CSV table of C-alpha atoms in Angstrom, one decimal:
chain,number,residue,atom,x,y,z
A,1,MET,CA,29.7,71.2,105.2
A,2,ARG,CA,29.0,67.8,103.5
A,3,ASP,CA,30.6,65.8,100.8
A,4,HIS,CA,27.9,63.6,99.2
A,5,ARG,CA,30.2,62.4,96.5
A,6,THR,CA,31.1,59.1,98.1
A,7,PHE,CA,29.0,56.8,100.4
A,8,ILE,CA,30.9,54.2,102.5
A,9,LEU,CA,29.2,51.6,104.0
A,10,LEU,CA,31.3,50.3,107.1
A,11,LEU,CA,30.6,46.9,108.0
A,12,ALA,CA,32.1,45.8,111.3
A,13,ALA,CA,30.7,43.2,113.7
A,14,ARG,CA,30.2,44.6,117.3
A,15,GLU,CA,31.2,42.8,120.4
A,16,ASN,CA,28.3,40.5,121.7
A,17,ILE,CA,26.1,41.4,118.5
A,18,GLN,CA,25.0,38.7,116.2
A,19,THR,CA,25.6,40.2,112.6
A,20,MET,CA,22.7,39.5,110.4
A,21,PRO,CA,23.0,38.8,106.4
A,22,MET,CA,22.1,41.8,104.3
A,23,ASN,CA,21.0,42.1,100.8
A,24,GLU,CA,21.8,44.8,98.4
A,25,ARG,CA,18.7,46.7,99.0
A,26,THR,CA,19.5,46.9,102.7
A,27,ARG,CA,23.1,48.0,102.1
A,28,THR,CA,21.9,50.7,99.7
A,29,PHE,CA,19.3,51.9,102.1
A,30,LEU,CA,21.9,52.2,105.0
A,31,ALA,CA,24.8,53.6,102.8
A,32,VAL,CA,22.8,56.2,100.9
A,33,GLU,CA,19.2,56.8,101.9
A,34,ALA,CA,19.2,56.7,105.6
A,35,ARG,CA,22.6,58.3,105.8
A,36,LEU,CA,21.4,61.4,103.7
A,37,SER,CA,18.4,61.8,106.0
A,38,LEU,CA,20.6,61.4,109.2
A,39,GLU,CA,23.0,64.1,107.9
A,40,ASN,CA,19.9,66.4,107.4
A,41,LEU,CA,19.0,65.9,111.1
A,42,ALA,CA,22.4,66.4,112.3
A,43,LEU,CA,22.6,69.7,110.4
A,44,CYS,CA,19.4,70.8,111.4
A,45,ARG,CA,20.7,70.3,115.2
A,46,GLN,CA,23.5,72.6,114.5
A,47,VAL,CA,21.3,75.2,112.8
A,48,CYS,CA,18.8,75.3,115.6
A,49,ALA,CA,21.6,75.5,118.1
A,50,LEU,CA,23.1,78.4,116.6
A,51,LEU,CA,19.5,80.2,116.1
A,52,ARG,CA,18.9,79.5,119.7
A,53,ASP,CA,22.1,81.2,120.6
A,54,TYR,CA,21.1,84.3,118.7
A,55,ILE,CA,17.8,84.3,120.1
A,56,ALA,CA,19.2,84.1,123.8
A,57,ARG,CA,21.6,86.8,123.2
A,58,LYS,CA,18.6,89.0,121.6
A,59,LEU,CA,20.6,89.3,118.2
A,60,PRO,CA,19.1,89.9,115.0
A,61,PRO,CA,18.9,86.9,112.9
A,62,PRO,CA,22.3,86.1,110.9
A,63,GLN,CA,22.7,86.4,107.2
A,64,VAL,CA,23.6,83.4,105.3
A,65,CYS,CA,26.1,82.8,102.3
A,66,VAL,CA,25.8,79.5,100.4
A,67,GLN,CA,28.4,78.6,98.0
A,68,PHE,CA,27.8,75.8,95.5
A,69,SER,CA,30.9,73.4,94.8
A,70,GLY,CA,31.2,71.1,91.8
A,71,LYS,CA,32.2,70.6,88.2
A,72,GLY,CA,29.8,73.0,86.9
A,73,ASP,CA,28.9,76.5,87.8
A,74,GLN,CA,29.8,77.4,91.5
A,75,PRO,CA,27.5,80.5,92.4
A,76,ILE,CA,27.6,82.2,95.7
A,77,LEU,CA,24.0,82.9,97.1
A,78,ILE,CA,23.6,85.5,99.6
A,79,GLY,CA,20.2,86.1,101.6
A,80,ASP,CA,19.2,89.2,103.2
A,81,ASN,CA,18.5,86.8,106.3
A,82,CYS,CA,19.1,83.1,107.1
A,83,GLY,CA,15.6,82.1,106.1
A,84,PHE,CA,16.4,81.1,102.7
A,85,PHE,CA,18.7,78.5,104.1
A,86,THR,CA,17.7,77.6,107.7
A,87,THR,CA,13.9,77.2,106.8
A,88,PRO,CA,14.3,74.5,104.2
A,89,ILE,CA,16.9,72.7,106.6
A,90,VAL,CA,14.4,72.6,109.5
A,91,LEU,CA,11.5,71.6,107.0
A,92,THR,CA,13.6,68.8,105.6
A,93,ALA,CA,14.4,67.5,109.1
A,94,LEU,CA,10.8,67.5,110.1
A,95,VAL,CA,9.9,65.5,107.1
A,96,ASP,CA,12.7,63.2,107.9
A,97,ILE,CA,11.6,62.7,111.5
A,98,ARG,CA,8.3,61.7,110.1
A,99,LYS,CA,10.0,59.2,107.6
A,100,PHE,CA,12.2,57.5,110.3
A,101,THR,CA,9.4,57.2,112.8
A,102,SER,CA,7.3,55.6,110.1
A,103,PHE,CA,10.2,53.4,109.2
A,104,LEU,CA,10.4,52.2,112.8
A,105,GLY,CA,6.9,51.2,112.7
A,106,PHE,CA,5.3,54.4,114.5
A,107,LYS,CA,3.0,57.5,114.1
A,108,ALA,CA,1.4,60.4,115.9
A,109,ALA,CA,-1.9,59.0,117.4
A,110,SER,CA,-5.0,61.2,117.6
A,111,GLY,CA,-4.6,61.3,121.3
A,112,GLY,CA,-1.3,63.0,121.2
A,113,GLN,CA,0.8,59.8,121.7
A,114,ILE,CA,3.2,57.9,119.7
A,115,ASP,CA,1.6,54.5,118.7
A,116,ARG,CA,2.0,51.6,116.4
A,117,ARG,CA,1.2,52.3,112.7
A,118,THR,CA,-0.2,50.0,110.1
A,119,ARG,CA,2.1,49.0,107.5
A,120,GLU,CA,0.7,50.2,104.1
A,121,LYS,CA,1.2,48.7,100.7
A,122,GLY,CA,4.6,49.7,99.1
A,123,ASP,CA,6.1,50.8,102.4
A,124,TYR,CA,9.7,50.0,103.2
A,125,ASP,CA,10.5,49.8,106.8
A,126,ILE,CA,12.4,48.1,109.6
A,127,SER,CA,10.9,44.7,108.8
A,128,ASP,CA,12.6,44.6,105.4
A,129,LEU,CA,16.0,44.7,107.1
A,130,GLY,CA,15.0,41.4,108.8
A,131,LEU,CA,14.4,43.3,112.1
A,132,GLY,CA,11.2,43.2,114.2
A,133,TYR,CA,9.3,46.3,115.0
A,134,PRO,CA,10.8,47.7,118.4
A,135,ASP,CA,8.5,48.0,121.5
A,136,ARG,CA,7.0,51.5,121.8
A,137,ASP,CA,8.8,51.7,125.1
A,138,ALA,CA,12.1,50.8,123.9
A,139,PHE,CA,11.7,53.4,121.2
A,140,LEU,CA,10.8,56.2,123.4
A,141,ALA,CA,13.5,55.3,126.0
A,142,VAL,CA,16.5,55.5,123.5
A,143,LEU,CA,17.5,58.9,125.2
A,144,GLN,CA,17.4,57.8,128.7
A,145,PRO,CA,21.3,57.3,128.8
A,146,GLU,CA,21.3,61.1,128.1
A,147,ASN,CA,18.9,61.7,130.9
A,148,VAL,CA,16.0,62.4,128.7
A,149,MET,CA,12.7,60.7,129.9
A,150,PRO,CA,10.6,59.0,127.5
A,151,ALA,CA,7.7,61.3,128.0
A,152,GLU,CA,10.0,64.3,126.8
A,153,LEU,CA,11.0,62.5,123.8
A,154,GLU,CA,7.5,61.7,122.7
A,155,LYS,CA,6.3,65.3,123.3
A,156,ALA,CA,9.2,66.3,121.0
A,157,LEU,CA,8.2,63.7,118.4
A,158,ILE,CA,4.6,64.4,118.7
A,159,ALA,CA,5.4,68.3,118.1
A,160,SER,CA,7.5,67.5,115.1
A,161,LEU,CA,5.1,65.0,113.5
A,162,THR,CA,2.1,66.8,113.8
A,163,TYR,CA,3.7,70.1,112.5
A,164,ALA,CA,4.9,68.2,109.4
A,165,ASN,CA,1.4,66.8,108.8
A,166,ARG,CA,-0.5,70.0,109.3
A,167,VAL,CA,1.5,73.0,108.4
A,168,ILE,CA,4.2,71.9,105.9
A,169,ALA,CA,2.0,70.7,103.3
A,170,HIS,CA,-0.8,73.0,103.7
A,171,PHE,CA,-1.7,76.8,104.0
A,172,THR,CA,-3.3,76.7,107.4
A,173,GLN,CA,-4.8,78.8,110.0
A,174,GLN,CA,-4.0,76.4,112.9
A,175,THR,CA,-4.0,77.7,116.5
A,176,PRO,CA,-0.5,78.6,118.1
A,177,ASN,CA,-0.5,75.3,119.8
A,178,THR,CA,0.9,74.0,116.4
A,179,GLU,CA,4.0,76.0,116.8
A,180,ILE,CA,7.4,74.2,116.7
A,181,PHE,CA,10.0,75.1,119.0
A,182,PHE,CA,13.9,74.7,118.2
A,183,ASN,CA,14.3,72.5,121.5
A,184,ARG,CA,11.8,70.3,120.4
A,185,ILE,CA,13.1,69.8,117.0
A,186,VAL,CA,16.7,69.3,118.2
A,187,LEU,CA,15.4,66.6,120.7
A,188,ALA,CA,13.3,64.9,118.0
A,189,CYS,CA,16.4,64.9,115.7
A,190,PHE,CA,18.7,63.5,118.4
A,191,GLY,CA,16.1,60.8,119.4
A,192,ILE,CA,15.8,59.6,115.9
A,193,ASP,CA,19.6,59.5,115.7
A,194,ARG,CA,20.0,57.4,118.9
A,195,ALA,CA,16.9,55.2,117.7
A,196,MET,CA,18.7,54.3,114.4
A,197,ARG,CA,22.0,53.7,116.2
A,198,THR,CA,20.4,51.2,118.8
A,199,LEU,CA,17.6,49.7,117.0
A,200,ILE,CA,18.9,49.3,113.5
A,201,TYR,CA,22.6,49.7,113.1
A,202,ALA,CA,23.7,47.9,116.3
A,203,PRO,CA,21.4,44.7,115.7
A,204,LEU,CA,22.8,44.6,112.2
A,205,GLY,CA,26.3,44.6,113.3
A,206,VAL,CA,27.0,47.9,111.2
A,207,ALA,CA,29.2,50.7,112.1
A,208,TYR,CA,27.2,54.0,112.5
A,209,PRO,CA,28.2,56.2,109.7
A,210,ASP,CA,30.4,59.3,110.2
A,211,LEU,CA,27.8,62.1,109.2
A,212,ARG,CA,30.7,64.4,108.3
A,213,ILE,CA,28.9,67.4,109.7
A,214,ARG,CA,31.4,69.9,110.7
A,215,GLU,CA,31.3,73.4,112.2
A,216,ASN,CA,33.2,76.3,110.2
A,217,GLY,CA,34.7,74.0,107.6
A,218,ALA,CA,36.9,72.1,110.5
């Protein structure tokens, strides 16, 4: 589905946008680190869409066959169900949602809201790119052009962030309200994608990367 052998940073000034100078650390971050995580989110959206379709049609979970491709061994791994592939994809996306939310300067507050976070020693975030922290309202409004209200995106982000915090790294007996639903994962992934487009790549005058996620090998 994805070819990670090369990472191309496309630098192109967009109309009416002031291109900012970038150091090598910023170039590497956008071309490699951010891009890989954005690819994870895009793949997660596709996986969740497929699983939602199976659920809606009341079909049993699909089986998955994963083929490795490279200069070394190229085994084919076959699972009895899709969990050995889809679960890591979803969990990785939840971690990446948390990383990008933090990168943009936000966190899940105790009151169930997205709020400004405190920068910790050693953090690498939007300020290291020479950009200011976005306003909370601007962050949550990135999907309004797609008719998604800020409150909807906030709920999706909170669900993803709190699940990542409470469930992924712990054996827990949390109540069912910690359950994460496919629609909220998809919405949170989509919101992060749009936030990175509008709040990072556009102000820097950098073309958004082609994430190279294709269906059925197309």
